[in-house]
XYZ file of N, CA and C in Angstrom:
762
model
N -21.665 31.780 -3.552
C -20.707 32.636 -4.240
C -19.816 31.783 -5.149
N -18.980 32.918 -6.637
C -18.873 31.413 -7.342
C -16.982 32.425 -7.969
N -15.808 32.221 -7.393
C -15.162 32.613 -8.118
C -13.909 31.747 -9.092
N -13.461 32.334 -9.548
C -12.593 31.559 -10.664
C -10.684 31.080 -10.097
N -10.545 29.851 -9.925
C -9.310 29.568 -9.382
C -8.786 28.683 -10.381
N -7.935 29.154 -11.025
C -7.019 28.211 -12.561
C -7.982 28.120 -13.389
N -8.983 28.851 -13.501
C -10.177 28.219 -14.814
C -11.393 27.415 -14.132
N -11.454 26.793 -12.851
C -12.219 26.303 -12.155
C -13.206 27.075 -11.518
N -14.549 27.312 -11.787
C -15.678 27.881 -11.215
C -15.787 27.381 -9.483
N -15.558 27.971 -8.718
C -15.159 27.705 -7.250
C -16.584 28.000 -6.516
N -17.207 27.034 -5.632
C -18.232 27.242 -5.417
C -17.915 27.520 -3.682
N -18.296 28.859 -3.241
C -18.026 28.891 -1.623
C -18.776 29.732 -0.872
N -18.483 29.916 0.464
C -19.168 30.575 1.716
C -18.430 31.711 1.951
N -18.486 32.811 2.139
C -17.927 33.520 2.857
C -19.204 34.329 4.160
N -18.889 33.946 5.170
C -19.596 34.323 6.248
C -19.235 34.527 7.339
N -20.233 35.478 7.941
C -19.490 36.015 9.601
C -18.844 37.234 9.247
N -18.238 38.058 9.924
C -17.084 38.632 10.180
C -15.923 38.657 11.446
N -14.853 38.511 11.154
C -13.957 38.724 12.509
C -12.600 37.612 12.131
N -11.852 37.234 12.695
C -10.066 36.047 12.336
C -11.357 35.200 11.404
N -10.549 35.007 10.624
C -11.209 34.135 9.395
C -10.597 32.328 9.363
N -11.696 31.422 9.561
C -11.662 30.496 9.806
C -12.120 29.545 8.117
N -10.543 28.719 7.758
C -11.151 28.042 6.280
C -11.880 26.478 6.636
N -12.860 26.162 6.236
C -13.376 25.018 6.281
C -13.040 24.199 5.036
N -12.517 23.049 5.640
C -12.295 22.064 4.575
C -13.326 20.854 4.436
N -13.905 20.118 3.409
C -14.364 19.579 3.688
C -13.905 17.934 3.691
N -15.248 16.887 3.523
C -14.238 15.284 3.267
C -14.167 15.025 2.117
N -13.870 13.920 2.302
C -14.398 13.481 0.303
C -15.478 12.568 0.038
N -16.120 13.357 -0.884
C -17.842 13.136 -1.381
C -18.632 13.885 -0.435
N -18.098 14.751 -0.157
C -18.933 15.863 0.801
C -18.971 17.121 -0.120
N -19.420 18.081 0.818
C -19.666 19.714 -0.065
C -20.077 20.642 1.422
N -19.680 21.733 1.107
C -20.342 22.758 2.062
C -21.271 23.034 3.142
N -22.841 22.197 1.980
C -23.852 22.394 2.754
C -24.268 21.335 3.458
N -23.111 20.758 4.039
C -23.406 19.270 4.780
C -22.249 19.562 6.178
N -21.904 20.739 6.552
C -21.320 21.378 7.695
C -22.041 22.596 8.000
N -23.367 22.967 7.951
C -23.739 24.400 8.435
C -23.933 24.399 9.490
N -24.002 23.535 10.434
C -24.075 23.454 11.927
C -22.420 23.987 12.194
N -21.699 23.551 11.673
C -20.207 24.351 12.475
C -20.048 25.262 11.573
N -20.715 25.992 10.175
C -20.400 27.083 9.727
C -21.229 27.865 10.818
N -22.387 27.370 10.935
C -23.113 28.259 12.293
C -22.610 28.750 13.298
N -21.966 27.759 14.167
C -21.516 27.841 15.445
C -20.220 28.894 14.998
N -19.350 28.752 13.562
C -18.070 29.223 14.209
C -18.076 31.180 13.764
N -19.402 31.239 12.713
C -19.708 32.393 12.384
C -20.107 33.705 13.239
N -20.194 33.210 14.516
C -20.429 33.561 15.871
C -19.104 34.548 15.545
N -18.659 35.531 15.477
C -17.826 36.365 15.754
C -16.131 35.730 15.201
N -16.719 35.071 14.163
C -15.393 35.036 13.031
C -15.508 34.894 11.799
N -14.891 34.937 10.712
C -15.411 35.148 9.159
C -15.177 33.832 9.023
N -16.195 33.206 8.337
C -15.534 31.597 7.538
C -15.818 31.723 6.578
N -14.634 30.744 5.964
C -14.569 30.610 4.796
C -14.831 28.773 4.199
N -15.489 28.649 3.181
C -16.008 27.082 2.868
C -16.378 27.118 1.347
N -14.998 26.049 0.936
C -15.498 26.287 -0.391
C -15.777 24.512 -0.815
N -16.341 24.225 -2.127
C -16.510 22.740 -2.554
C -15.280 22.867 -3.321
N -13.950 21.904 -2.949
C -13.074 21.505 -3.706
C -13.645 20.544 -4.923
N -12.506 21.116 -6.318
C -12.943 20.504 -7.360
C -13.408 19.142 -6.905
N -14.339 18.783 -7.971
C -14.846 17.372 -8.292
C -15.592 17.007 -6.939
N -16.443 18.264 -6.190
C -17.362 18.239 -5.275
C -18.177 18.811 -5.488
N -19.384 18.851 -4.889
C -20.587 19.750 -4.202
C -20.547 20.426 -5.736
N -21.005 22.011 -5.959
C -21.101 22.672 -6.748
C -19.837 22.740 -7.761
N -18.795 22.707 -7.107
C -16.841 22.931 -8.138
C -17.163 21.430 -9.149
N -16.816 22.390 -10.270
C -16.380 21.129 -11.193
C -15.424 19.944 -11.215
N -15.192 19.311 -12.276
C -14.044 18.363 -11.743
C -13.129 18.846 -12.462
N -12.022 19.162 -11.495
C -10.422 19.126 -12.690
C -10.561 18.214 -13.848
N -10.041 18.812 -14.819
C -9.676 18.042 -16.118
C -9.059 16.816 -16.276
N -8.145 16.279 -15.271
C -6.921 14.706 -14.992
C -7.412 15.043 -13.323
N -7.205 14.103 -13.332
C -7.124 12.988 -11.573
C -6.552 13.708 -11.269
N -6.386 14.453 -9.951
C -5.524 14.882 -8.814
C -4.968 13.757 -7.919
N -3.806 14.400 -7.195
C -3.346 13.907 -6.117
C -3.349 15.122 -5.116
N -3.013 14.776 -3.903
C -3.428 15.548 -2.737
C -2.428 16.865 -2.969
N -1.269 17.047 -3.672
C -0.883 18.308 -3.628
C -1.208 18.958 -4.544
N -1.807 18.494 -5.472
C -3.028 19.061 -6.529
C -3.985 19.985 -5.457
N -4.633 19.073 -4.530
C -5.331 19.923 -3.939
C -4.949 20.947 -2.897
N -3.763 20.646 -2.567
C -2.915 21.669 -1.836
C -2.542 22.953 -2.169
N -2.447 22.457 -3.929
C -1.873 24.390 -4.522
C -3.342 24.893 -5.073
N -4.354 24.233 -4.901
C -5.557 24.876 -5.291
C -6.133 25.716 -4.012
N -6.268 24.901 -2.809
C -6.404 25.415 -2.159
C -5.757 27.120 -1.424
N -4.501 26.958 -1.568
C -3.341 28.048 -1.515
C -4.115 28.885 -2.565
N -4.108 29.063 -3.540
C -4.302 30.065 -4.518
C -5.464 30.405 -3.864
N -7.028 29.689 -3.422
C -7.686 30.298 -2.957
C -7.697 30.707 -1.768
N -6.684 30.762 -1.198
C -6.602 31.204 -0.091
C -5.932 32.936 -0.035
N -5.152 32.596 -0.984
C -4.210 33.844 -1.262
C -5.511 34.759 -2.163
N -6.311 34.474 -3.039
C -7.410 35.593 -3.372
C -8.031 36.209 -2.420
N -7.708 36.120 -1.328
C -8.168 36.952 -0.423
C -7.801 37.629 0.814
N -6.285 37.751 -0.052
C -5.226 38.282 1.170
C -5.257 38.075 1.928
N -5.154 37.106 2.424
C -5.309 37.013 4.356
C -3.868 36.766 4.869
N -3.249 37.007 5.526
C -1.932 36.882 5.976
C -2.068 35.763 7.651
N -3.485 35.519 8.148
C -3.582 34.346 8.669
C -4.687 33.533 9.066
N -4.617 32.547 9.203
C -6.229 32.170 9.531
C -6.313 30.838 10.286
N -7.604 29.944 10.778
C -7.569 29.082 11.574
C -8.132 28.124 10.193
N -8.391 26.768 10.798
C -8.354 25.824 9.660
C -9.249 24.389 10.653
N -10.557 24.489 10.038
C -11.470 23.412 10.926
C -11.452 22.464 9.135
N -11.441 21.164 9.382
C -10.785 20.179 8.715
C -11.586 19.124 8.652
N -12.622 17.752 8.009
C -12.842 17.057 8.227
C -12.861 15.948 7.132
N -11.994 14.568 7.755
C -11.509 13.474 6.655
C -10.723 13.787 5.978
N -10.761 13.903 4.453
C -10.076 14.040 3.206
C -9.553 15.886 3.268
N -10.182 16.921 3.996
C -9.677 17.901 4.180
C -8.442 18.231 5.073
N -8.394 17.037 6.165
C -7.401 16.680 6.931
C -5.482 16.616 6.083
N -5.804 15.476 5.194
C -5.120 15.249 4.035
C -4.637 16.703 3.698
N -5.371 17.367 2.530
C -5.287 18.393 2.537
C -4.166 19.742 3.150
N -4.731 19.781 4.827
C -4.022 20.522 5.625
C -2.929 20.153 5.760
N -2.515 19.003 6.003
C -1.114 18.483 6.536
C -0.233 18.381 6.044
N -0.725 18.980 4.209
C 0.444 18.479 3.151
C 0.321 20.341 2.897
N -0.549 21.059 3.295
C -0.268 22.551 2.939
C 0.810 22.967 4.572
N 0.378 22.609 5.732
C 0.900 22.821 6.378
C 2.274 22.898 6.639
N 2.733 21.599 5.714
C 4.294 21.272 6.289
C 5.232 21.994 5.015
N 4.238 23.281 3.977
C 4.986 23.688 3.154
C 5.677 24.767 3.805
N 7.176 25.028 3.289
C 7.620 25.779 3.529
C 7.963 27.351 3.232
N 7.782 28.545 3.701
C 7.537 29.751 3.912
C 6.283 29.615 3.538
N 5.102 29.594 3.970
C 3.916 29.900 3.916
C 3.274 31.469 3.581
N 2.581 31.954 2.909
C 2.681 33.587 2.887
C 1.608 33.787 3.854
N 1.094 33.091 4.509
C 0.147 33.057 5.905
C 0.540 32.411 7.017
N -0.210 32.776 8.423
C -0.081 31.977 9.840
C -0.950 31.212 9.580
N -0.842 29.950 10.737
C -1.777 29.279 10.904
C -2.244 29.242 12.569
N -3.037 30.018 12.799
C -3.140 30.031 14.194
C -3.514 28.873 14.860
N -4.777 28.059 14.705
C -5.368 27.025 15.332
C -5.895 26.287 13.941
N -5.821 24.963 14.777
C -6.521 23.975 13.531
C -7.449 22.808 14.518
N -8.456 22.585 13.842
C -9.274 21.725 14.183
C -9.251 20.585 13.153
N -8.878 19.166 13.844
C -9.314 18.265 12.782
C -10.473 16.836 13.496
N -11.099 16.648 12.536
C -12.293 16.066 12.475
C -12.381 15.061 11.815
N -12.479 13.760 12.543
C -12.195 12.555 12.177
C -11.430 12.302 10.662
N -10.448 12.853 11.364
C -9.404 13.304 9.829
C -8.709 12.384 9.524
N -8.173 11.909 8.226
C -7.826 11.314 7.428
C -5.915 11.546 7.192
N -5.158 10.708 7.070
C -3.589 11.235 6.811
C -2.789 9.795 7.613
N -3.602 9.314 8.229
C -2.440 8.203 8.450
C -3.137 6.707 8.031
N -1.990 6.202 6.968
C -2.301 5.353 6.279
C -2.538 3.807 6.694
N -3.727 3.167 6.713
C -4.105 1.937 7.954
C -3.003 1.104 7.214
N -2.474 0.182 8.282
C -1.364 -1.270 7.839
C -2.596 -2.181 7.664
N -1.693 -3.052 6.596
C -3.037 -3.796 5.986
C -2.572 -5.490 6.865
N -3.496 -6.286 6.671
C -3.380 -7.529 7.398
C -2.522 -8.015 6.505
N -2.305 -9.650 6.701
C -2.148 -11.153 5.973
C -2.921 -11.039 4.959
N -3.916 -11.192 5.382
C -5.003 -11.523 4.526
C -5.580 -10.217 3.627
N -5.263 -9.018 3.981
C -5.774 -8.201 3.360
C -4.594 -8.207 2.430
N -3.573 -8.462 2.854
C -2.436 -8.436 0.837
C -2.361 -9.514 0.459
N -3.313 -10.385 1.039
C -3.832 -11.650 -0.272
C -4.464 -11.448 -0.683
N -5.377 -10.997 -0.354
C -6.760 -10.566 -1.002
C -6.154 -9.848 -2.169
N -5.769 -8.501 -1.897
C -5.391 -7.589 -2.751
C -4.153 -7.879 -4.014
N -3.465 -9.001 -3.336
C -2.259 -9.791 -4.705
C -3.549 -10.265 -5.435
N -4.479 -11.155 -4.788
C -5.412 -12.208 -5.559
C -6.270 -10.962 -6.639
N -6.483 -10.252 -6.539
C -7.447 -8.831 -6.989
C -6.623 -8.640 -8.476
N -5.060 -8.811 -8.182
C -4.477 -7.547 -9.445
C -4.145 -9.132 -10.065
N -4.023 -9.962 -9.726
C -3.689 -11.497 -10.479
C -5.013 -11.446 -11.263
N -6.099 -11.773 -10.790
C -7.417 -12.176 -11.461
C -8.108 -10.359 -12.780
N -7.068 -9.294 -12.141
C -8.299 -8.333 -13.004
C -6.680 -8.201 -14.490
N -5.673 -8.893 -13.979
C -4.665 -8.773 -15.104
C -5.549 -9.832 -15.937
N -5.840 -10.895 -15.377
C -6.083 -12.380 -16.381
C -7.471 -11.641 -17.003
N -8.319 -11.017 -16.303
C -9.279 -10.819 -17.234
C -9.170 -9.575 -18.179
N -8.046 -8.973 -17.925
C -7.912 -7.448 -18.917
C -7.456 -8.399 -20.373
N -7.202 -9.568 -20.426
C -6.240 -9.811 -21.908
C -7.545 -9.310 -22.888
N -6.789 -9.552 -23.854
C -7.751 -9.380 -25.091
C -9.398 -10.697 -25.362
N -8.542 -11.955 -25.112
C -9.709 -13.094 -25.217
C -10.515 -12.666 -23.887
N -10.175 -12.511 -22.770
C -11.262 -12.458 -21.764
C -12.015 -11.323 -22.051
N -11.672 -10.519 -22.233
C -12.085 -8.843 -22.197
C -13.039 -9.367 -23.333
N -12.637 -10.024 -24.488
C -13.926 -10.187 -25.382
C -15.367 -11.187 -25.423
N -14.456 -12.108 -24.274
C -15.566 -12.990 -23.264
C -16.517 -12.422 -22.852
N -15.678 -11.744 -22.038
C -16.440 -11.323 -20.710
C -16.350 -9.842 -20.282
N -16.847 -8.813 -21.424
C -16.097 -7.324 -21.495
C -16.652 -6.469 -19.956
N -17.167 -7.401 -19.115
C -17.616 -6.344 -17.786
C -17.030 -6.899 -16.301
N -16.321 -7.741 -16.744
C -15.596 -8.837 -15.595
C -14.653 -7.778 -14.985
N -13.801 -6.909 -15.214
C -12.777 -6.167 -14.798
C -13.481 -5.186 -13.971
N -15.172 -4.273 -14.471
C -15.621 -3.426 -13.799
C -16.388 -4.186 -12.652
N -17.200 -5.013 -13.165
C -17.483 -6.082 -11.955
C -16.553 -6.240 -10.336
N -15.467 -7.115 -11.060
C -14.239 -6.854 -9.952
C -14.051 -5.912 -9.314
N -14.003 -4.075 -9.691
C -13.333 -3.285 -8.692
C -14.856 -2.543 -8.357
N -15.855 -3.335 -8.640
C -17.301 -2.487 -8.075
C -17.468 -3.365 -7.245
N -16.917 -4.775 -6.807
C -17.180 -5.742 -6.029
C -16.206 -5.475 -4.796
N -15.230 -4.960 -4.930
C -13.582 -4.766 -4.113
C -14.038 -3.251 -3.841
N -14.444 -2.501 -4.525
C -14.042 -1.161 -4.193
C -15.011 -0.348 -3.028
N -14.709 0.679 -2.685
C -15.773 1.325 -1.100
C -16.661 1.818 -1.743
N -17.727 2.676 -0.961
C -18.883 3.091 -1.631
C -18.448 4.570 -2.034
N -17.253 4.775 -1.734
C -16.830 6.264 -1.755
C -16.336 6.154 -3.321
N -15.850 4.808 -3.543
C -14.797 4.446 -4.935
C -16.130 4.086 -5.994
N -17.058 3.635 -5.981
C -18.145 2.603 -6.408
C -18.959 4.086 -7.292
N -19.392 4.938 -6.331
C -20.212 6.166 -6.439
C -19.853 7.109 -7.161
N -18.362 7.407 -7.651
C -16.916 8.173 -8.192
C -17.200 8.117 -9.808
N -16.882 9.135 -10.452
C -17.087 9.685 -11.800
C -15.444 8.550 -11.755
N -15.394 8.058 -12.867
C -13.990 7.602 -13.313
C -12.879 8.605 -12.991
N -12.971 9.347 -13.334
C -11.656 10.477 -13.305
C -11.315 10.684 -11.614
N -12.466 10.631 -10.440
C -12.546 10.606 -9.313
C -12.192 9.943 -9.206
N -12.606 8.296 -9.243
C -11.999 6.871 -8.878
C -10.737 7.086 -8.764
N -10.251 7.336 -9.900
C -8.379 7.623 -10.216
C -7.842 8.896 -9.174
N -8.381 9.684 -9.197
C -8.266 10.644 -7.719
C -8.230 10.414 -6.232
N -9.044 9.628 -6.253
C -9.650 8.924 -4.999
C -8.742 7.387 -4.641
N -7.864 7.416 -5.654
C -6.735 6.145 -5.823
C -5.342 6.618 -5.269
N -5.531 7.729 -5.694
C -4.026 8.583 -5.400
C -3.767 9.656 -4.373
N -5.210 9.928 -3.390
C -5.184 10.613 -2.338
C -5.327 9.251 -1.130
N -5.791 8.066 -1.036
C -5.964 7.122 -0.371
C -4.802 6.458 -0.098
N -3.740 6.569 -0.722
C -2.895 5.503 -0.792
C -1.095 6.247 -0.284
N -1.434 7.422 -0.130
C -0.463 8.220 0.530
C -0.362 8.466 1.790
N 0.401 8.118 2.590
C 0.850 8.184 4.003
C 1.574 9.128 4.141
N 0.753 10.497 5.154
C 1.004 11.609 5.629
C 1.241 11.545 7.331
N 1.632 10.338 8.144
C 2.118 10.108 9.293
C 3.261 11.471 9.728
N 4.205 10.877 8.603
C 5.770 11.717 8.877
C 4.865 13.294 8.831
N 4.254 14.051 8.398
C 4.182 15.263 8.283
C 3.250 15.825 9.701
N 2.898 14.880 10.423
C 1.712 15.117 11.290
C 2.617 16.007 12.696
N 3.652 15.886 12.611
C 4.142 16.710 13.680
C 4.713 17.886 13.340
N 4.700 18.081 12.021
C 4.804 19.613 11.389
C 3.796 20.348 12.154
N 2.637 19.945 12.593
C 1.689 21.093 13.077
C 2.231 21.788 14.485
N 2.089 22.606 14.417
C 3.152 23.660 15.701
C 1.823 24.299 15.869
N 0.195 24.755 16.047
C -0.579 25.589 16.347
C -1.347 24.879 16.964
N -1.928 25.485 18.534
C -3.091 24.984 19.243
C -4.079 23.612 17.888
N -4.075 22.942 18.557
C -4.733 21.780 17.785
C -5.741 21.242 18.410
N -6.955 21.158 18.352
C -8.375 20.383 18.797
C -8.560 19.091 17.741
N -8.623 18.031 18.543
C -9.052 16.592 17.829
C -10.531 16.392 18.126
N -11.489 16.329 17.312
C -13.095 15.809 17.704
C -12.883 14.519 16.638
N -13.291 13.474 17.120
C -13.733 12.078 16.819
C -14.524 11.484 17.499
N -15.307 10.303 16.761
C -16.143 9.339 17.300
C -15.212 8.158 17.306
N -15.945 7.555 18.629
C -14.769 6.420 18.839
C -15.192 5.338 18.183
N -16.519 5.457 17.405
C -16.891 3.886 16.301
C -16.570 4.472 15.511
N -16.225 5.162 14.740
C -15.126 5.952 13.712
C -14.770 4.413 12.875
N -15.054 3.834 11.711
C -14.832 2.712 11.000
C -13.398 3.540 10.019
N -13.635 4.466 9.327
C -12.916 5.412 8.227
C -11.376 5.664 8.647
N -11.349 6.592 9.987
C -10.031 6.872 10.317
C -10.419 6.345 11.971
N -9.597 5.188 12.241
C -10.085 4.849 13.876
C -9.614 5.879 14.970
N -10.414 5.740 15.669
C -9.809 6.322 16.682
C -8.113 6.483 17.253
N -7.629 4.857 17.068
C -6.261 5.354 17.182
C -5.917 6.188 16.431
N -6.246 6.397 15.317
C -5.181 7.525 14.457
C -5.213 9.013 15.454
N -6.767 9.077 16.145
C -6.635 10.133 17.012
C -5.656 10.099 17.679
N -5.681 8.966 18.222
C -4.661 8.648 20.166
C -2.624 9.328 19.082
N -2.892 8.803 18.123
C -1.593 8.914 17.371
C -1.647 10.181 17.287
N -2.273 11.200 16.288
C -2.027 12.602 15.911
C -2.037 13.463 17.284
N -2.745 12.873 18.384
C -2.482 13.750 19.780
C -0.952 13.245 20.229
N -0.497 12.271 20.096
C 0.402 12.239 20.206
C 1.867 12.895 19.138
N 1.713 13.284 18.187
C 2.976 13.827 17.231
C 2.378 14.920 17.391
N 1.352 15.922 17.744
C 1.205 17.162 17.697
C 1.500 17.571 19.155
N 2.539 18.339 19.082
C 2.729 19.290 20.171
C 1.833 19.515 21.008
N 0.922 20.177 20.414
C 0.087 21.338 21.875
C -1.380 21.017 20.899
N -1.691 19.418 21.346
C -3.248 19.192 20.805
C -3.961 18.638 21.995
N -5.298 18.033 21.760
C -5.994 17.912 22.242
C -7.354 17.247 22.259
N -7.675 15.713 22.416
C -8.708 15.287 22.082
C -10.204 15.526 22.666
N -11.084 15.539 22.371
C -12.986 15.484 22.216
C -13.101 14.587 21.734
N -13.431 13.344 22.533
C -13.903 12.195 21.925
C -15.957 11.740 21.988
N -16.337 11.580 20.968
C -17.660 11.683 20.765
C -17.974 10.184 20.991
N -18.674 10.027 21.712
C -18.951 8.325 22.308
C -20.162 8.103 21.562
N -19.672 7.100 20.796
C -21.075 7.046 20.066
C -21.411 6.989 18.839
N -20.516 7.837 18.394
C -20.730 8.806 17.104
C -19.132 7.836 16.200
N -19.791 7.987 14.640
C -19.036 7.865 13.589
C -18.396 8.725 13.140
N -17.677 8.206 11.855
C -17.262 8.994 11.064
C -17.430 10.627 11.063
N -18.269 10.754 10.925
C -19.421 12.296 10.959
C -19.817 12.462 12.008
N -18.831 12.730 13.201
C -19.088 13.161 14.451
C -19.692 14.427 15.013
N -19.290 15.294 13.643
C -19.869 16.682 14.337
C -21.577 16.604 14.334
N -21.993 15.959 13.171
C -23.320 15.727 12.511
C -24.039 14.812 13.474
N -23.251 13.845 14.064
C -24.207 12.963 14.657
C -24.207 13.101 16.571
N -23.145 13.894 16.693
C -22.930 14.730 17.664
C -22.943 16.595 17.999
N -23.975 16.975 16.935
C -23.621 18.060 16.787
C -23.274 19.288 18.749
N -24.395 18.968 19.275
C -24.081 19.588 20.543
C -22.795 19.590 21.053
N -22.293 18.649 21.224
C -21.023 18.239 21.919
C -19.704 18.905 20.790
N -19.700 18.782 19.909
C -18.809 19.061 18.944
C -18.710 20.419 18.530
N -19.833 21.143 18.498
C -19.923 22.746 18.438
C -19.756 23.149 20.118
N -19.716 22.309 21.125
C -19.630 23.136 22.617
C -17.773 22.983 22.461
N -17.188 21.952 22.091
C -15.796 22.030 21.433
C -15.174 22.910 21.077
N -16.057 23.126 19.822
C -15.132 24.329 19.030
C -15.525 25.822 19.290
N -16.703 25.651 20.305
C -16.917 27.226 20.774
C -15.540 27.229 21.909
N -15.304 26.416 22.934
C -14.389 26.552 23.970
C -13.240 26.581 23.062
N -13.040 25.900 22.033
C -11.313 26.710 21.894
C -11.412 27.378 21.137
N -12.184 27.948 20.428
C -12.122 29.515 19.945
C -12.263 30.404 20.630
N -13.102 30.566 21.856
C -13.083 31.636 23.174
C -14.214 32.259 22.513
């Protein structure tokens, strides 16, 4: 299904019927890479799953976003479909997402329950060595941006941040890169105890992306949560755990 949010061709799911559940996804993900929990949760509730811009089927916004970019996009599509409340299953970069819509104030919806999934929002402390590294990075890509190097050596600067950068940053349309610069680098800790609704945590405890402590942490600032820890399993716990992770979210949905 394909509708129009600010001019953006919105690519989404609407499925099931019954309390309507929004799926968020991560980043460099899309829709059809969660149908095992659109499956499981379609079981006697409506979900909803759309590809946020500059994913899956959705185009890319016109300028780089930052995460409350994706916050009032999301809202608007949420509000096209009147819902006055809904539950909210979350994974990585959709995490982000929730926690910065969550802690807005007067909401024109409830939020009954939220599920998050090796979710993303608290920002890792970097080593010694990792802000040498990273001083040594902006020293060496300044010396090569001048004009004489750049005419030296005009690929030394992309070199550098394809050599430094993740495969999430490496893989990124430019305009993403710059997106993917400005949703990474924001620390959403302080907002994590805004969540006041039944809360389910599913993670894998080799989780490299968001470690596990960030779990042990968000069970701790959320009120009335609750961890599922997937032994075993990465990043993409529901996927590489799917049994265990859909027997999860069937028990706290009832």
């Amino acid at each position: 299904m394909v509708k129009k949010i600010d001019g953006i061709s919105v690519n989404y799911i609407d499925e099931g019927e019954g309390e309507t559940v929004l799926l968020l996804h991560g980043w460099g993900a899309n829709i059809t890479l969660y149908q095992s929990i659109v499956d499981t949760l379609k079981q006697g509730r409506r979900v909803l799953a759309l590809d946020m811009p500059g994913f899956g089927k959705t185009p890319e916004p016109e300028r780089p976003w930052c995460v409350d970019d994706y916050v009032d996009f999301v809202l608007k599509f949420i509000l096209s479909f009147n819902l006055e409340k809904i539950s909210v299953v979350v994974h990585s970069f959709g995490g982000r997402v929730f926690f910065k819509m969550n802690a807005k104030e007067n909401l024109p919806f409830t939020i009954e329950r939220a599920v998050l999934i090796d979710s993303a929002g608290i920002l890792p402390k970097k080593t010694v060595g990792q802000k040498v590294s990273l001083r040594c990075y902006k020293i060496g890509r300044a010396f090569m941006s001048t004009k004489v190097m750049h005419f030296l050596y005009p690929d030394a600067v992309e070199d550098m941040r394809r050599k430094r950068g993740s495969s999430d940053y490496n893989s990124a349309t430019p305009l993403m890169r710059d997106t993917l610069v400005k949703v990474v680098n924001e620390d959403l800790e302080p907002l994590i105890h805004l969540v006041k609704c039944p809360t389910l945590l599913i993670w894998g405890d080799l989780d490299t992306a968001t470690p596990i402590e960030d779990a042990r942490r968000m069970e701790e600032l959320i009120a009335d949560a609750g961890l599922v820890v997937c032994e075993g399993a990465g990043h993409f716990s529901y996927a590489e755990q799917p049994v265990k992770a859909n027997g999860a979210l069937k028990a706290f949905f009832g």
